[in-house]
Amino acid sequence: MGEKVVAGGFDLSDRQRYRGKLRECLTGLERLLAEQRFDRPKNLMGLEIELNLTGADGMPKMLNAQVLERIASRDFQTELAMFNLEVNIAPHRLTGRVFDRLAEELRTSLAYADRKAREVDAGIVMIGILPTLDRDDLVSTNLSDVDRYTLLNDQIVAARGEDFVLDIAGVEHLRCTSRSIAPEAACTSVQLHLQVTPGRFADVWNAAQAVAAAQIAVGANSPFLFGRELWCESRPPLFQQSTDTRPPELQAQGVRPRTWFGERWISSAYDLFEENLRYFPALLPICDDEDPHAVLDAGGTPKLAELVLHNGTVYRWNRPVYGIADDIPHLRVENRVLPAGPTVTDVLANAAFFYGVVRALAEESRPVWSRLPFEAAAANFDTACRHGIDARLIWPRRGRYGGTTEVDAVSLVRDELLPLAEAGLDAWGVDPADRDLYLGVIEERCRRRVNGAAWQSATFRRALESGLSREAALAATTKCYRRLMHHGEPVHTWPVGLPEAVPLG
């Protein structure tokens, strides 16, 4: 959420006042939009990556406070659990050799963090879900010692009123319960930010929703949880279930989950902020003293603190963000679809694909969302999470006859979306060398049908075939992954299986 939140209780008057402040913020946002007070186009993008800490044995290490103290950089901060960190890269203009510059920054930052982590016998792993996590790792006592996480946990638990149920049926079936939101910490992701003007926001968000399934298909990297092989990208069902404030009765009534794909295409950024207020009760009713309309009347820029805080507790896969830079408000689309990793090159290939294809789709004269039912986009997302690179997706049929058809995700990406991504990156002014290098990684994943999830599953099975127990096979897979991640070659080039043992003597 990024806000400084102090733990404490809330009473009925706090919630009533907060609801009123939220409405004031929403009408303040409406005024900002009507008065065209937002920043002009700057083609800015940003990047955040959530990370895991493990020991040399591949097991999680609850040491983020000690590691952060040694890193001593504002670029790194805590995440939900003690085995998590997050690295934030400053905004960059989406042009020229931006991806190569980002690659250099990320490699430098991660190598430095890993060196500091090694001082306490830990190391950085960039992966969607750490395969070696156990249920005992994901308990409330392992949440980071930060007030906002404690308070958020307490409020979600109170809203639900009973244990959380994790029930994910994939290659294997996991069913268990949790007394806290700690299982959410297993989900480590990449967040891609794109600053957009209000006039372009709806087209960009709709495009991002339409291609979310394709992003997952080529980028899945989270097949394991608690020793079970589940979906190729198990983060979305895990995130939804571990933050679900709805007991079964409210689920049966159709009440929306706080982790949400959405239910319709939009025509304005306002639609999303308004839905967040209409559908979701406040979890953290903390009020600011600001009067947003008085600030606007005086010609200033309101912080809209309540709206921003509430928005951060609704976990859309493409989230609207209101921000302020140099006292000028702006809007961003925050793409939260992708898992972390496997390598810096893979992360930036996923980013190049996203920024390119969203630009191209948002500018089409007959946009994809006018031809694809929203329900199909939501079903595609679920299908891609389950099946990854082998998913089959619903997509608008080419030609004059219209309608939709089922298509292999790899064929869709390779034949239709990659050419669009190339055109989109050209429109941003990205250097052809960057464009070809990073989109080439996506093309090779499609050609070989390999992403992080496919490599993890194949390597785990090889480890089992070699005679290792499940626990030992998961640990060995994680250690091999960590070594190859730091080596840096993209995942489609990784050899499947564990390295050969070196004979003694």
Short mmCIF file of C-alpha atoms in Angstrom, two decimals:
data_model
loop_
_atom_site.label_atom_id
_atom_site.label_comp_id
_atom_site.label_asym_id
_atom_site.label_seq_id
_atom_site.Cartn_x
_atom_site.Cartn_y
_atom_site.Cartn_z
CA MET A 1 0.00 0.00 0.00
CA GLY A 2 2.96 2.29 0.49
CA GLU A 3 1.29 4.32 3.26
CA LYS A 4 2.57 4.79 6.81
CA VAL A 5 -0.13 3.10 8.83
CA VAL A 6 -0.10 2.89 12.62
CA ALA A 7 -1.74 -0.12 14.23
CA GLY A 8 -4.85 0.50 16.29
CA GLY A 9 -8.50 -0.34 16.60
CA PHE A 10 -11.42 1.21 14.71
CA ASP A 11 -14.92 2.00 15.93
CA LEU A 12 -18.19 2.61 14.11
CA SER A 13 -17.64 6.36 13.81
CA ASP A 14 -14.25 5.77 12.13
CA ARG A 15 -15.89 3.72 9.39
CA GLN A 16 -18.72 6.20 8.88
CA ARG A 17 -16.30 9.12 8.66
CA TYR A 18 -14.04 7.17 6.30
CA ARG A 19 -16.93 6.36 3.98
CA GLY A 20 -17.76 10.05 3.84
CA LYS A 21 -14.13 10.95 3.13
CA LEU A 22 -14.00 8.34 0.37
CA ARG A 23 -16.98 9.96 -1.32
CA GLU A 24 -15.32 13.36 -1.03
CA CYS A 25 -12.17 11.93 -2.59
CA LEU A 26 -14.16 10.36 -5.42
CA THR A 27 -15.89 13.63 -6.25
CA GLY A 28 -12.48 15.31 -5.98
CA LEU A 29 -11.15 12.86 -8.57
CA GLU A 30 -14.18 13.59 -10.73
CA ARG A 31 -13.36 17.33 -10.56
CA LEU A 32 -9.72 16.70 -11.44
CA LEU A 33 -10.83 14.74 -14.50
CA ALA A 34 -13.43 17.32 -15.55
CA GLU A 35 -10.98 20.20 -15.11
CA GLN A 36 -8.26 18.34 -17.03
CA ARG A 37 -5.74 18.82 -14.24
CA PHE A 38 -3.74 15.69 -14.97
CA ASP A 39 -0.18 15.48 -16.27
CA ARG A 40 0.48 15.58 -19.99
CA PRO A 41 1.82 12.48 -21.82
CA LYS A 42 5.30 11.53 -20.65
CA ASN A 43 5.56 7.88 -21.77
CA LEU A 44 6.78 6.88 -18.30
CA MET A 45 7.00 3.30 -17.11
CA GLY A 46 8.02 1.82 -13.76
CA LEU A 47 8.89 -1.56 -12.33
CA GLU A 48 8.61 -3.31 -8.95
CA ILE A 49 9.74 -6.87 -8.23
CA GLU A 50 8.95 -8.92 -5.13
CA LEU A 51 11.72 -11.26 -4.04
CA ASN A 52 12.32 -14.26 -1.76
CA LEU A 53 15.11 -14.99 0.68
CA THR A 54 16.43 -18.56 0.90
CA GLY A 55 19.33 -20.35 2.48
CA ALA A 56 21.89 -22.44 0.61
CA ASP A 57 19.56 -25.41 1.17
CA GLY A 58 16.78 -23.71 -0.81
CA MET A 59 14.59 -23.21 2.26
CA PRO A 60 13.02 -19.81 3.10
CA LYS A 61 14.90 -17.53 5.49
CA MET A 62 12.92 -15.15 7.74
CA LEU A 63 15.55 -12.44 7.64
CA ASN A 64 14.26 -9.49 5.63
CA ALA A 65 14.84 -6.95 8.43
CA GLN A 66 18.50 -7.98 8.78
CA VAL A 67 19.03 -8.02 5.01
CA LEU A 68 17.34 -4.63 4.51
CA GLU A 69 19.50 -3.13 7.24
CA ARG A 70 22.59 -4.27 5.34
CA ILE A 71 21.30 -3.18 1.93
CA ALA A 72 20.49 0.30 3.33
CA SER A 73 18.87 1.50 0.10
CA ARG A 74 15.51 3.17 -0.47
CA ASP A 75 15.14 1.03 -3.59
CA PHE A 76 14.49 -1.99 -1.34
CA GLN A 77 11.70 -2.34 1.18
CA THR A 78 9.79 -4.89 3.19
CA GLU A 79 7.01 -7.04 1.85
CA LEU A 80 4.33 -9.02 3.65
CA ALA A 81 6.42 -11.84 5.19
CA MET A 82 9.89 -12.00 6.69
CA PHE A 83 11.23 -13.99 3.71
CA ASN A 84 10.10 -11.27 1.25
CA LEU A 85 11.71 -8.10 -0.10
CA GLU A 86 10.69 -5.71 -2.85
CA VAL A 87 12.92 -3.75 -5.21
CA ASN A 88 11.60 -0.60 -6.89
CA ILE A 89 13.14 0.85 -10.02
CA ALA A 90 12.71 4.57 -10.65
CA PRO A 91 10.43 5.58 -13.56
CA HIS A 92 11.99 5.54 -17.02
CA ARG A 93 10.90 7.07 -20.29
CA LEU A 94 9.70 4.30 -22.58
CA THR A 95 12.02 4.96 -25.51
CA GLY A 96 15.46 4.18 -26.92
CA ARG A 97 17.48 1.51 -25.09
CA VAL A 98 15.21 1.60 -22.04
CA PHE A 99 15.16 -2.17 -21.53
CA ASP A 100 18.93 -2.50 -21.67
CA ARG A 101 19.24 0.32 -19.14
CA LEU A 102 16.71 -1.37 -16.90
CA ALA A 103 18.56 -4.68 -17.24
CA GLU A 104 21.79 -3.09 -16.08
CA GLU A 105 20.08 -1.40 -13.11
CA LEU A 106 18.28 -4.56 -12.07
CA ARG A 107 21.33 -6.80 -12.36
CA THR A 108 23.38 -4.35 -10.31
CA SER A 109 20.66 -3.98 -7.65
CA LEU A 110 19.96 -7.71 -7.33
CA ALA A 111 23.65 -8.64 -7.23
CA TYR A 112 24.23 -6.08 -4.47
CA ALA A 113 21.22 -7.32 -2.50
CA ASP A 114 22.35 -10.92 -2.89
CA ARG A 115 25.84 -10.06 -1.60
CA LYS A 116 24.33 -8.36 1.44
CA ALA A 117 21.95 -11.29 2.02
CA ARG A 118 24.90 -13.69 1.98
CA GLU A 119 26.28 -11.88 5.03
CA VAL A 120 23.47 -13.58 6.99
CA ASP A 121 23.67 -16.86 5.03
CA ALA A 122 20.74 -16.03 2.75
CA GLY A 123 20.30 -15.30 -0.94
CA ILE A 124 17.86 -13.65 -3.35
CA VAL A 125 15.49 -15.78 -5.41
CA MET A 126 13.19 -14.21 -8.03
CA ILE A 127 10.31 -16.67 -8.53
CA GLY A 128 6.51 -16.67 -8.48
CA ILE A 129 6.10 -19.05 -5.52
CA LEU A 130 9.05 -20.52 -3.67
CA PRO A 131 8.69 -24.33 -4.08
CA THR A 132 10.13 -25.09 -0.64
CA LEU A 133 7.58 -23.09 1.34
CA ASP A 134 5.76 -25.10 3.98
CA ARG A 135 2.50 -24.33 5.77
CA ASP A 136 4.49 -23.62 8.93
CA ASP A 137 6.37 -20.85 7.09
CA LEU A 138 3.17 -18.99 6.25
CA VAL A 139 1.81 -18.09 9.65
CA SER A 140 1.08 -14.73 11.25
CA THR A 141 4.23 -14.84 13.40
CA ASN A 142 6.28 -14.70 10.19
CA LEU A 143 4.63 -11.50 8.90
CA SER A 144 7.02 -8.58 8.62
CA ASP A 145 7.20 -6.41 11.72
CA VAL A 146 5.36 -3.50 10.11
CA ASP A 147 2.16 -2.02 11.52
CA ARG A 148 0.28 -1.90 8.23
CA TYR A 149 0.70 -5.64 7.64
CA THR A 150 -0.44 -6.49 11.16
CA LEU A 151 -3.42 -4.18 10.84
CA LEU A 152 -4.35 -5.43 7.36
CA ASN A 153 -4.17 -9.03 8.57
CA ASP A 154 -6.34 -8.25 11.60
CA GLN A 155 -8.97 -6.46 9.53
CA ILE A 156 -9.22 -9.12 6.81
CA VAL A 157 -9.41 -11.90 9.43
CA ALA A 158 -12.11 -9.96 11.29
CA ALA A 159 -14.09 -9.34 8.10
CA ARG A 160 -14.01 -13.02 7.20
CA GLY A 161 -14.76 -14.23 10.70
CA GLU A 162 -13.32 -17.72 10.21
CA ASP A 163 -10.29 -19.57 8.85
CA PHE A 164 -9.28 -19.04 5.23
CA VAL A 165 -9.70 -22.10 3.02
CA LEU A 166 -7.09 -22.80 0.34
CA ASP A 167 -8.55 -25.20 -2.20
CA ILE A 168 -6.66 -25.46 -5.52
CA ALA A 169 -7.13 -28.48 -7.79
CA GLY A 170 -4.47 -28.75 -10.49
CA VAL A 171 -2.00 -31.49 -11.34
CA GLU A 172 -2.46 -32.36 -7.67
CA HIS A 173 -5.04 -31.12 -5.18
CA LEU A 174 -4.23 -28.87 -2.24
CA ARG A 175 -6.83 -28.26 0.44
CA CYS A 176 -5.92 -26.69 3.77
CA THR A 177 -6.82 -23.79 6.04
CA SER A 178 -5.01 -20.76 7.40
CA ARG A 179 -5.78 -18.52 10.37
CA SER A 180 -4.15 -15.47 8.74
CA ILE A 181 -3.45 -13.85 5.37
CA ALA A 182 0.17 -15.07 5.55
CA PRO A 183 -0.23 -17.48 2.57
CA GLU A 184 -0.58 -14.37 0.40
CA ALA A 185 3.14 -13.78 1.04
CA ALA A 186 3.94 -16.83 -1.07
CA CYS A 187 2.88 -14.82 -4.15
CA THR A 188 5.83 -12.81 -5.42
CA SER A 189 5.16 -10.82 -8.54
CA VAL A 190 6.35 -8.17 -10.97
CA GLN A 191 4.34 -4.97 -11.15
CA LEU A 192 4.59 -3.00 -14.38
CA HIS A 193 3.44 0.63 -14.23
CA LEU A 194 2.45 2.76 -17.21
CA GLN A 195 1.57 6.44 -16.76
CA VAL A 196 -1.30 7.37 -19.05
CA THR A 197 -3.49 10.40 -19.63
CA PRO A 198 -7.15 10.20 -18.58
CA GLY A 199 -8.22 10.18 -22.21
CA ARG A 200 -6.16 7.06 -22.95
CA PHE A 201 -6.66 5.28 -19.64
CA ALA A 202 -9.71 3.20 -20.54
CA ASP A 203 -8.21 1.94 -23.82
CA VAL A 204 -4.95 0.99 -22.11
CA TRP A 205 -6.70 -0.76 -19.20
CA ASN A 206 -9.05 -2.65 -21.53
CA ALA A 207 -6.10 -3.73 -23.67
CA ALA A 208 -4.21 -4.89 -20.57
CA GLN A 209 -7.20 -6.95 -19.44
CA ALA A 210 -7.55 -8.52 -22.88
CA VAL A 211 -3.91 -9.70 -23.00
CA ALA A 212 -3.55 -10.73 -19.33
CA ALA A 213 -4.09 -14.38 -20.27
CA ALA A 214 -1.40 -14.25 -22.94
CA GLN A 215 1.00 -12.69 -20.42
CA ILE A 216 0.38 -15.59 -18.04
CA ALA A 217 0.63 -18.22 -20.78
CA VAL A 218 4.15 -17.18 -21.76
CA GLY A 219 5.27 -16.01 -18.30
CA ALA A 220 3.89 -18.57 -15.81
CA ASN A 221 6.40 -19.39 -13.06
CA SER A 222 4.47 -20.66 -10.01
CA PRO A 223 3.56 -24.37 -10.25
CA PHE A 224 4.21 -25.46 -6.64
CA LEU A 225 2.73 -24.69 -3.24
CA PHE A 226 3.19 -26.60 0.02
CA GLY A 227 4.83 -29.50 -1.78
CA ARG A 228 2.01 -29.94 -4.33
CA GLU A 229 2.10 -29.29 -8.06
CA LEU A 230 -0.98 -27.20 -8.81
CA TRP A 231 -1.60 -24.72 -11.64
CA CYS A 232 1.16 -23.45 -13.94
CA GLU A 233 0.51 -20.04 -12.36
CA SER A 234 -0.88 -20.74 -8.89
CA ARG A 235 -0.53 -17.17 -7.61
CA PRO A 236 -3.98 -15.87 -8.68
CA PRO A 237 -6.08 -18.55 -6.96
CA LEU A 238 -3.80 -18.48 -3.92
CA PHE A 239 -3.94 -14.68 -3.69
CA GLN A 240 -7.71 -14.62 -4.05
CA GLN A 241 -8.31 -17.32 -1.44
CA SER A 242 -5.80 -16.01 1.10
CA THR A 243 -7.33 -12.49 1.08
CA ASP A 244 -10.96 -13.55 0.72
CA THR A 245 -13.09 -11.64 3.23
CA ARG A 246 -16.19 -13.58 2.11
CA PRO A 247 -17.39 -16.59 4.09
CA PRO A 248 -19.13 -19.25 1.94
CA GLU A 249 -22.56 -17.61 2.31
CA LEU A 250 -21.37 -14.33 0.80
CA GLN A 251 -19.59 -16.20 -1.98
CA ALA A 252 -22.87 -17.98 -2.76
CA GLN A 253 -24.62 -14.59 -2.98
CA GLY A 254 -22.16 -13.46 -5.66
CA VAL A 255 -20.33 -10.91 -3.50
CA ARG A 256 -17.13 -9.95 -5.32
CA PRO A 257 -13.74 -11.07 -3.98
CA ARG A 258 -11.17 -8.39 -3.14
CA THR A 259 -8.72 -10.08 -5.53
CA TRP A 260 -10.61 -9.53 -8.72
CA PHE A 261 -10.25 -9.69 -12.49
CA GLY A 262 -13.25 -7.39 -12.93
CA GLU A 263 -16.55 -7.84 -14.75
CA ARG A 264 -16.72 -5.32 -17.61
CA TRP A 265 -14.81 -3.19 -20.04
CA ILE A 266 -14.59 0.44 -18.92
CA SER A 267 -14.94 3.86 -20.50
CA SER A 268 -13.02 5.90 -17.88
CA ALA A 269 -10.56 5.50 -15.02
CA TYR A 270 -13.35 6.87 -12.82
CA ASP A 271 -15.31 3.64 -13.41
CA LEU A 272 -12.73 1.57 -11.53
CA PHE A 273 -12.33 3.91 -8.54
CA GLU A 274 -16.11 4.20 -8.27
CA GLU A 275 -16.54 0.40 -8.37
CA ASN A 276 -13.96 0.01 -5.63
CA LEU A 277 -16.04 2.25 -3.36
CA ARG A 278 -19.38 0.75 -4.34
CA TYR A 279 -18.43 -2.91 -3.93
CA PHE A 280 -15.75 -3.12 -1.23
CA PRO A 281 -16.04 -2.12 2.45
CA ALA A 282 -13.07 -0.31 3.96
CA LEU A 283 -10.43 -2.48 5.58
CA LEU A 284 -8.27 0.36 6.91
CA PRO A 285 -10.60 3.32 7.72
CA ILE A 286 -7.80 5.78 8.46
CA CYS A 287 -8.76 9.39 7.77
CA ASP A 288 -6.56 12.26 6.65
CA ASP A 289 -7.24 15.87 7.64
CA GLU A 290 -7.25 17.06 4.03
CA ASP A 291 -10.40 18.58 2.53
CA PRO A 292 -9.89 17.67 -1.16
CA HIS A 293 -12.39 20.27 -2.43
CA ALA A 294 -10.81 23.08 -0.42
CA VAL A 295 -7.44 22.10 -1.87
CA LEU A 296 -8.92 22.12 -5.38
CA ASP A 297 -10.64 25.46 -4.81
CA ALA A 298 -7.25 26.91 -3.81
CA GLY A 299 -5.68 25.61 -7.03
CA GLY A 300 -3.73 22.84 -5.28
CA THR A 301 -3.45 19.10 -5.87
CA PRO A 302 -5.28 16.93 -3.33
CA LYS A 303 -3.59 13.77 -2.03
CA LEU A 304 -6.92 11.86 -1.97
CA ALA A 305 -5.30 9.79 0.78
CA GLU A 306 -8.38 7.76 1.70
CA LEU A 307 -9.07 6.86 -1.92
CA VAL A 308 -5.45 5.83 -2.48
CA LEU A 309 -5.38 3.69 0.68
CA HIS A 310 -8.70 1.99 -0.10
CA ASN A 311 -7.62 1.39 -3.70
CA GLY A 312 -4.55 -0.43 -2.36
CA THR A 313 -6.75 -2.96 -0.56
CA VAL A 314 -8.63 -4.00 -3.72
CA TYR A 315 -6.36 -6.37 -5.61
CA ARG A 316 -7.23 -5.99 -9.27
CA TRP A 317 -4.85 -7.70 -11.70
CA ASN A 318 -4.75 -4.41 -13.60
CA ARG A 319 -5.12 -1.73 -10.95
CA PRO A 320 -5.82 1.98 -11.45
CA VAL A 321 -3.37 4.20 -9.56
CA TYR A 322 -3.68 7.89 -8.67
CA GLY A 323 -0.32 9.51 -7.98
CA ILE A 324 1.32 12.93 -7.64
CA ALA A 325 4.74 13.98 -8.95
CA ASP A 326 6.04 17.54 -8.70
CA ASP A 327 2.61 18.57 -7.39
CA ILE A 328 0.93 17.41 -10.62
CA PRO A 329 -1.55 14.49 -10.48
CA HIS A 330 -1.25 11.56 -12.83
CA LEU A 331 -2.88 8.19 -13.51
CA ARG A 332 -1.15 4.85 -13.98
CA VAL A 333 -2.18 1.36 -14.98
CA GLU A 334 -0.45 -1.08 -12.65
CA ASN A 335 -0.17 -4.48 -14.29
CA ARG A 336 0.06 -7.10 -11.50
CA VAL A 337 -0.40 -10.21 -13.64
CA LEU A 338 3.14 -11.56 -13.86
CA PRO A 339 5.15 -13.67 -11.43
CA ALA A 340 8.68 -12.65 -10.53
CA GLY A 341 11.56 -14.15 -12.52
CA PRO A 342 13.02 -16.34 -13.69
CA THR A 343 15.85 -13.97 -14.75
CA VAL A 344 16.30 -10.26 -15.36
CA THR A 345 16.21 -10.96 -19.10
CA ASP A 346 12.93 -12.86 -18.72
CA VAL A 347 11.38 -10.09 -16.61
CA LEU A 348 12.27 -7.48 -19.21
CA ALA A 349 11.10 -9.69 -22.07
CA ASN A 350 7.73 -9.93 -20.31
CA ALA A 351 7.76 -6.15 -19.83
CA ALA A 352 8.62 -5.43 -23.48
CA PHE A 353 5.82 -7.75 -24.61
CA PHE A 354 3.31 -6.03 -22.30
CA TYR A 355 4.21 -2.44 -23.14
CA GLY A 356 4.38 -3.17 -26.85
CA VAL A 357 1.16 -5.14 -27.24
CA VAL A 358 -0.87 -2.83 -24.99
CA ARG A 359 0.21 0.23 -27.00
CA ALA A 360 -0.76 -1.43 -30.28
CA LEU A 361 -4.09 -2.82 -29.05
CA ALA A 362 -5.07 0.48 -27.41
CA GLU A 363 -4.67 2.28 -30.73
CA GLU A 364 -6.53 -0.18 -32.97
CA SER A 365 -9.46 1.33 -34.86
CA ARG A 366 -11.59 -1.74 -34.07
CA PRO A 367 -10.36 -2.61 -30.58
CA VAL A 368 -10.20 -6.17 -29.36
CA TRP A 369 -12.55 -5.43 -26.44
CA SER A 370 -15.28 -4.49 -28.90
CA ARG A 371 -15.00 -8.02 -30.34
CA LEU A 372 -14.20 -10.12 -27.25
CA PRO A 373 -16.79 -10.56 -24.48
CA PHE A 374 -15.38 -9.60 -21.09
CA GLU A 375 -16.47 -12.99 -19.74
CA ALA A 376 -14.20 -14.62 -22.33
CA ALA A 377 -11.24 -12.49 -21.22
CA ALA A 378 -11.86 -13.53 -17.60
CA ALA A 379 -12.18 -17.20 -18.59
CA ASN A 380 -8.97 -16.90 -20.63
CA PHE A 381 -7.14 -15.63 -17.55
CA ASP A 382 -8.26 -18.63 -15.53
CA THR A 383 -7.36 -21.04 -18.34
CA ALA A 384 -3.89 -19.54 -18.78
CA CYS A 385 -3.22 -19.80 -15.04
CA ARG A 386 -4.16 -23.46 -15.10
CA HIS A 387 -2.37 -24.53 -18.26
CA GLY A 388 0.35 -21.96 -18.91
CA ILE A 389 2.16 -22.32 -22.21
CA ASP A 390 -0.23 -25.12 -23.26
CA ALA A 391 -3.40 -23.06 -22.74
CA ARG A 392 -6.03 -22.62 -25.42
CA LEU A 393 -7.68 -19.20 -25.40
CA ILE A 394 -10.79 -17.57 -26.86
CA TRP A 395 -9.90 -14.75 -29.26
CA PRO A 396 -11.68 -12.70 -31.95
CA ARG A 397 -11.66 -14.44 -35.29
CA ARG A 398 -9.79 -12.69 -38.09
CA GLY A 399 -11.60 -11.57 -41.20
CA ARG A 400 -14.98 -10.09 -41.96
CA TYR A 401 -17.10 -12.83 -40.42
CA GLY A 402 -16.31 -11.81 -36.86
CA GLY A 403 -17.07 -13.83 -33.77
CA THR A 404 -14.55 -15.66 -31.62
CA THR A 405 -12.64 -18.89 -31.88
CA GLU A 406 -10.43 -21.07 -29.68
CA VAL A 407 -6.73 -20.77 -30.45
CA ASP A 408 -3.54 -22.23 -29.01
CA ALA A 409 -1.93 -19.55 -26.81
CA VAL A 410 1.46 -20.09 -28.41
CA SER A 411 0.01 -19.56 -31.89
CA LEU A 412 -1.88 -16.47 -30.75
CA VAL A 413 1.25 -14.92 -29.24
CA ARG A 414 3.59 -15.86 -32.07
CA ASP A 415 1.31 -15.10 -35.03
CA GLU A 416 -0.75 -12.14 -33.82
CA LEU A 417 0.44 -10.57 -30.56
CA LEU A 418 4.20 -10.49 -31.14
CA PRO A 419 3.84 -8.53 -34.41
CA LEU A 420 1.54 -6.13 -32.53
CA ALA A 421 4.09 -5.84 -29.71
CA GLU A 422 6.80 -5.05 -32.25
CA ALA A 423 4.66 -2.29 -33.77
CA GLY A 424 3.82 -0.98 -30.30
CA LEU A 425 7.47 -0.77 -29.23
CA ASP A 426 8.25 1.03 -32.49
CA ALA A 427 5.48 3.50 -31.67
CA TRP A 428 7.04 4.11 -28.24
CA GLY A 429 10.38 4.77 -29.96
CA VAL A 430 12.15 1.75 -28.42
CA ASP A 431 15.43 0.96 -30.16
CA PRO A 432 15.12 -1.97 -32.62
CA ALA A 433 18.01 -3.78 -30.88
CA ASP A 434 16.09 -3.77 -27.58
CA ARG A 435 12.84 -4.66 -29.33
CA ASP A 436 14.30 -7.64 -31.17
CA LEU A 437 16.31 -8.97 -28.22
CA TYR A 438 13.49 -9.02 -25.69
CA LEU A 439 10.61 -9.96 -27.98
CA GLY A 440 12.91 -12.67 -29.33
CA VAL A 441 12.94 -14.22 -25.85
CA ILE A 442 9.12 -14.48 -25.95
CA GLU A 443 9.28 -15.97 -29.45
CA GLU A 444 11.77 -18.61 -28.33
CA ARG A 445 9.62 -19.54 -25.33
CA CYS A 446 6.75 -20.09 -27.75
CA ARG A 447 8.89 -22.09 -30.17
CA ARG A 448 10.24 -24.38 -27.44
CA ARG A 449 7.06 -24.28 -25.32
CA VAL A 450 9.11 -23.48 -22.23
CA ASN A 451 8.52 -20.94 -19.50
CA GLY A 452 9.51 -20.91 -15.83
CA ALA A 453 6.64 -23.17 -14.77
CA ALA A 454 7.43 -25.73 -17.47
CA TRP A 455 11.10 -25.81 -16.45
CA GLN A 456 10.30 -26.15 -12.74
CA SER A 457 7.83 -29.00 -13.30
CA ALA A 458 10.13 -30.89 -15.68
CA THR A 459 13.15 -30.52 -13.39
CA PHE A 460 11.16 -31.58 -10.33
CA ARG A 461 10.00 -34.74 -12.11
CA ARG A 462 13.54 -35.56 -13.18
CA ALA A 463 14.63 -35.17 -9.56
CA LEU A 464 11.89 -37.56 -8.44
CA GLU A 465 12.93 -40.06 -11.12
CA SER A 466 16.50 -39.90 -9.78
CA GLY A 467 15.23 -41.28 -6.48
CA LEU A 468 14.88 -38.12 -4.39
CA SER A 469 11.96 -37.68 -2.01
CA ARG A 470 9.41 -34.96 -2.83
CA GLU A 471 10.91 -32.60 -0.26
CA ALA A 472 14.45 -33.21 -1.47
CA ALA A 473 13.35 -32.87 -5.12
CA LEU A 474 11.70 -29.51 -4.44
CA ALA A 475 14.76 -28.28 -2.55
CA ALA A 476 17.10 -29.46 -5.32
CA THR A 477 14.90 -27.81 -7.97
CA THR A 478 14.96 -24.55 -6.00
CA LYS A 479 18.75 -24.60 -5.56
CA CYS A 480 19.23 -25.29 -9.28
CA TYR A 481 16.76 -22.51 -10.15
CA ARG A 482 18.60 -20.05 -7.89
CA ARG A 483 21.96 -20.87 -9.51
CA LEU A 484 20.60 -20.49 -13.05
CA MET A 485 18.68 -17.34 -12.12
CA HIS A 486 21.88 -15.63 -11.03
CA HIS A 487 23.74 -16.95 -14.07
CA GLY A 488 21.23 -14.89 -16.05
CA GLU A 489 20.51 -16.76 -19.29
CA PRO A 490 16.76 -16.76 -20.13
CA VAL A 491 14.75 -19.72 -18.90
CA HIS A 492 14.07 -21.24 -22.33
CA THR A 493 17.81 -22.03 -22.54
CA TRP A 494 18.02 -23.75 -19.15
CA PRO A 495 18.88 -27.48 -19.15
CA VAL A 496 16.11 -29.56 -17.62
CA GLY A 497 17.13 -31.62 -14.60
CA LEU A 498 19.67 -31.28 -11.84
CA PRO A 499 23.39 -30.87 -12.52
CA GLU A 500 25.40 -34.06 -12.58
CA ALA A 501 27.08 -34.90 -9.31
CA VAL A 502 30.84 -34.41 -9.44
CA PRO A 503 32.69 -37.68 -8.57
CA LEU A 504 34.95 -37.49 -5.53
CA GLY A 505 38.69 -38.09 -5.84
#
